[in-house]
């Protein structure tokens, strides 16, 4: 086993960076979904949701940067082209979504996919002894689970 300069297994770190790149790509698609519904939302809930979606994409943008910088910290290159993002897509693409329920469901469906990728990274980072990535995933998962609960509550559903 060879260790890199931050003391992590080189091979496992490379694999983790690849998974983080998948997360980065899907986070970008999530951000773009949020932008779309922030712009296109219509109806009586407009004022609430327009602001809420902006709050969510502002937060998601910060997380995109954190993920990219973690990838760099692990010695890899973050994906940065739309072409690469669409190739890695797991998050559903929301086009012309203007109805409030459909918009909130798009958030839930996007987060469900992000959570799957994050749990995979959580497990792999634990196995690789990568505390930095592990703690980041742990925080993301906790926050996003809470957002799913809130969105589901808005929909009148349970998680
Ligand atoms: Fe705006």
XYZ file of C-alpha atoms and ligand atoms in Angstrom:
160
model
C 0.000 0.000 0.000
C 1.380 3.424 -0.920
C 0.377 6.483 1.045
C 0.016 9.957 -0.422
C 1.229 13.136 1.314
C -1.919 13.417 3.465
C -1.407 9.869 4.688
C -4.162 8.141 2.712
C -3.957 5.031 0.555
C -3.233 6.302 -2.979
C -5.450 3.784 -4.784
C -8.430 4.165 -2.456
C -8.086 7.954 -2.603
C -8.255 7.895 -6.384
C -11.422 5.767 -6.241
C -12.951 8.158 -3.704
C -12.126 11.163 -5.876
C -13.926 9.465 -8.792
C -17.017 8.986 -6.643
C -16.794 12.583 -5.424
C -16.685 13.683 -9.059
C -19.952 11.792 -9.657
C -21.416 13.625 -6.685
C -20.100 16.954 -7.979
C -21.677 16.382 -11.396
C -25.029 15.473 -9.889
C -24.916 18.400 -7.472
C -24.469 20.717 -10.453
C -27.564 19.201 -12.069
C -29.437 19.679 -8.803
C -28.334 23.346 -8.722
C -29.552 23.800 -12.261
C -32.898 22.181 -11.386
C -33.214 24.663 -8.518
C -32.402 27.588 -10.809
C -35.033 26.397 -13.267
C -37.790 26.193 -10.665
C -36.687 29.475 -9.029
C -37.186 31.158 -12.414
C -40.237 29.335 -13.729
C -42.405 28.762 -10.673
C -45.977 30.048 -11.070
C -49.065 30.223 -8.887
C -50.177 31.340 -5.437
C -47.096 29.925 -3.717
C -44.779 31.971 -5.971
C -43.411 34.373 -3.370
C -42.660 31.603 -0.841
C -41.174 29.139 -3.272
C -39.199 31.608 -5.397
C -37.315 32.641 -2.247
C -37.020 29.100 -0.869
C -35.524 27.784 -4.127
C -32.973 30.610 -4.140
C -32.007 29.713 -0.572
C -31.542 26.083 -1.631
C -29.421 26.822 -4.708
C -27.239 29.252 -2.782
C -26.539 26.476 -0.291
C -26.068 23.870 -3.058
C -23.573 26.151 -4.826
C -21.456 26.354 -1.681
C -21.516 22.574 -1.425
C -20.438 22.220 -5.067
C -17.377 24.281 -4.215
C -16.663 22.222 -1.096
C -16.872 18.979 -3.080
C -14.609 20.320 -5.852
C -12.034 21.506 -3.328
C -12.133 18.169 -1.520
C -11.399 16.450 -4.854
C -8.404 18.766 -5.300
C -7.295 18.099 -1.729
C -7.311 14.391 -2.607
C -5.019 15.126 -5.556
C -7.549 14.798 -8.394
C -9.224 17.194 -10.823
C -12.860 18.212 -10.331
C -15.136 17.779 -13.345
C -16.005 21.207 -14.685
C -17.748 20.860 -18.053
C -21.458 20.483 -18.743
C -20.564 17.577 -21.010
C -19.037 15.611 -18.118
C -21.912 16.532 -15.830
C -24.598 15.171 -18.136
C -22.606 11.962 -18.673
C -22.631 11.290 -14.917
C -26.313 12.218 -14.478
C -28.397 10.316 -11.957
C -30.399 13.302 -10.747
C -33.515 13.772 -12.923
C -33.477 16.777 -15.228
C -36.365 19.153 -14.605
C -37.388 21.038 -17.726
C -40.152 23.662 -17.832
C -41.309 22.854 -14.307
C -43.644 25.641 -13.171
C -46.215 23.898 -10.957
C -45.464 24.057 -7.236
C -46.026 20.339 -6.491
C -43.959 19.216 -9.437
C -41.164 21.580 -8.391
C -41.075 20.324 -4.812
C -41.184 16.710 -6.029
C -38.220 17.472 -8.305
C -36.258 18.569 -5.232
C -37.168 15.384 -3.350
C -36.253 13.167 -6.330
C -32.964 15.017 -6.832
C -32.018 14.734 -3.158
C -32.915 11.035 -3.109
C -30.317 10.448 -5.849
C -27.687 12.639 -4.162
C -28.202 10.772 -0.886
C -27.545 7.424 -2.616
C -24.211 8.677 -3.960
C -23.298 10.247 -0.604
C -24.005 7.051 1.350
C -21.744 5.150 -1.020
C -18.976 7.722 -0.450
C -19.623 7.671 3.299
C -18.964 3.934 3.358
C -15.935 4.054 1.055
C -14.374 6.973 2.939
C -14.730 5.142 6.233
C -13.036 2.136 4.715
C -10.250 4.380 3.357
C -9.796 6.119 6.739
C -10.582 9.412 5.013
C -12.075 11.411 7.874
C -12.325 14.669 5.902
C -14.538 13.188 3.191
C -16.429 11.098 5.731
C -17.321 14.107 7.898
C -18.371 16.097 4.830
C -20.716 13.315 3.685
C -22.077 12.942 7.169
C -22.998 16.657 7.301
C -24.481 16.670 3.796
C -26.601 13.588 4.521
C -28.005 14.991 7.769
C -28.921 18.320 6.146
C -30.424 16.781 3.042
C -32.491 14.261 4.982
C -33.971 17.211 6.863
C -34.722 19.039 3.611
C -36.449 15.902 2.260
C -38.604 15.781 5.402
C -39.569 19.455 4.975
C -40.356 19.082 1.278
C -42.411 15.970 2.014
C -44.253 17.826 4.777
C -45.036 20.596 2.283
C -46.423 17.920 -0.055
C -48.531 16.536 2.812
C -46.570 13.281 2.766
C -44.269 11.455 5.141
C -40.681 10.450 4.334
Fe -33.296 35.250 -8.662
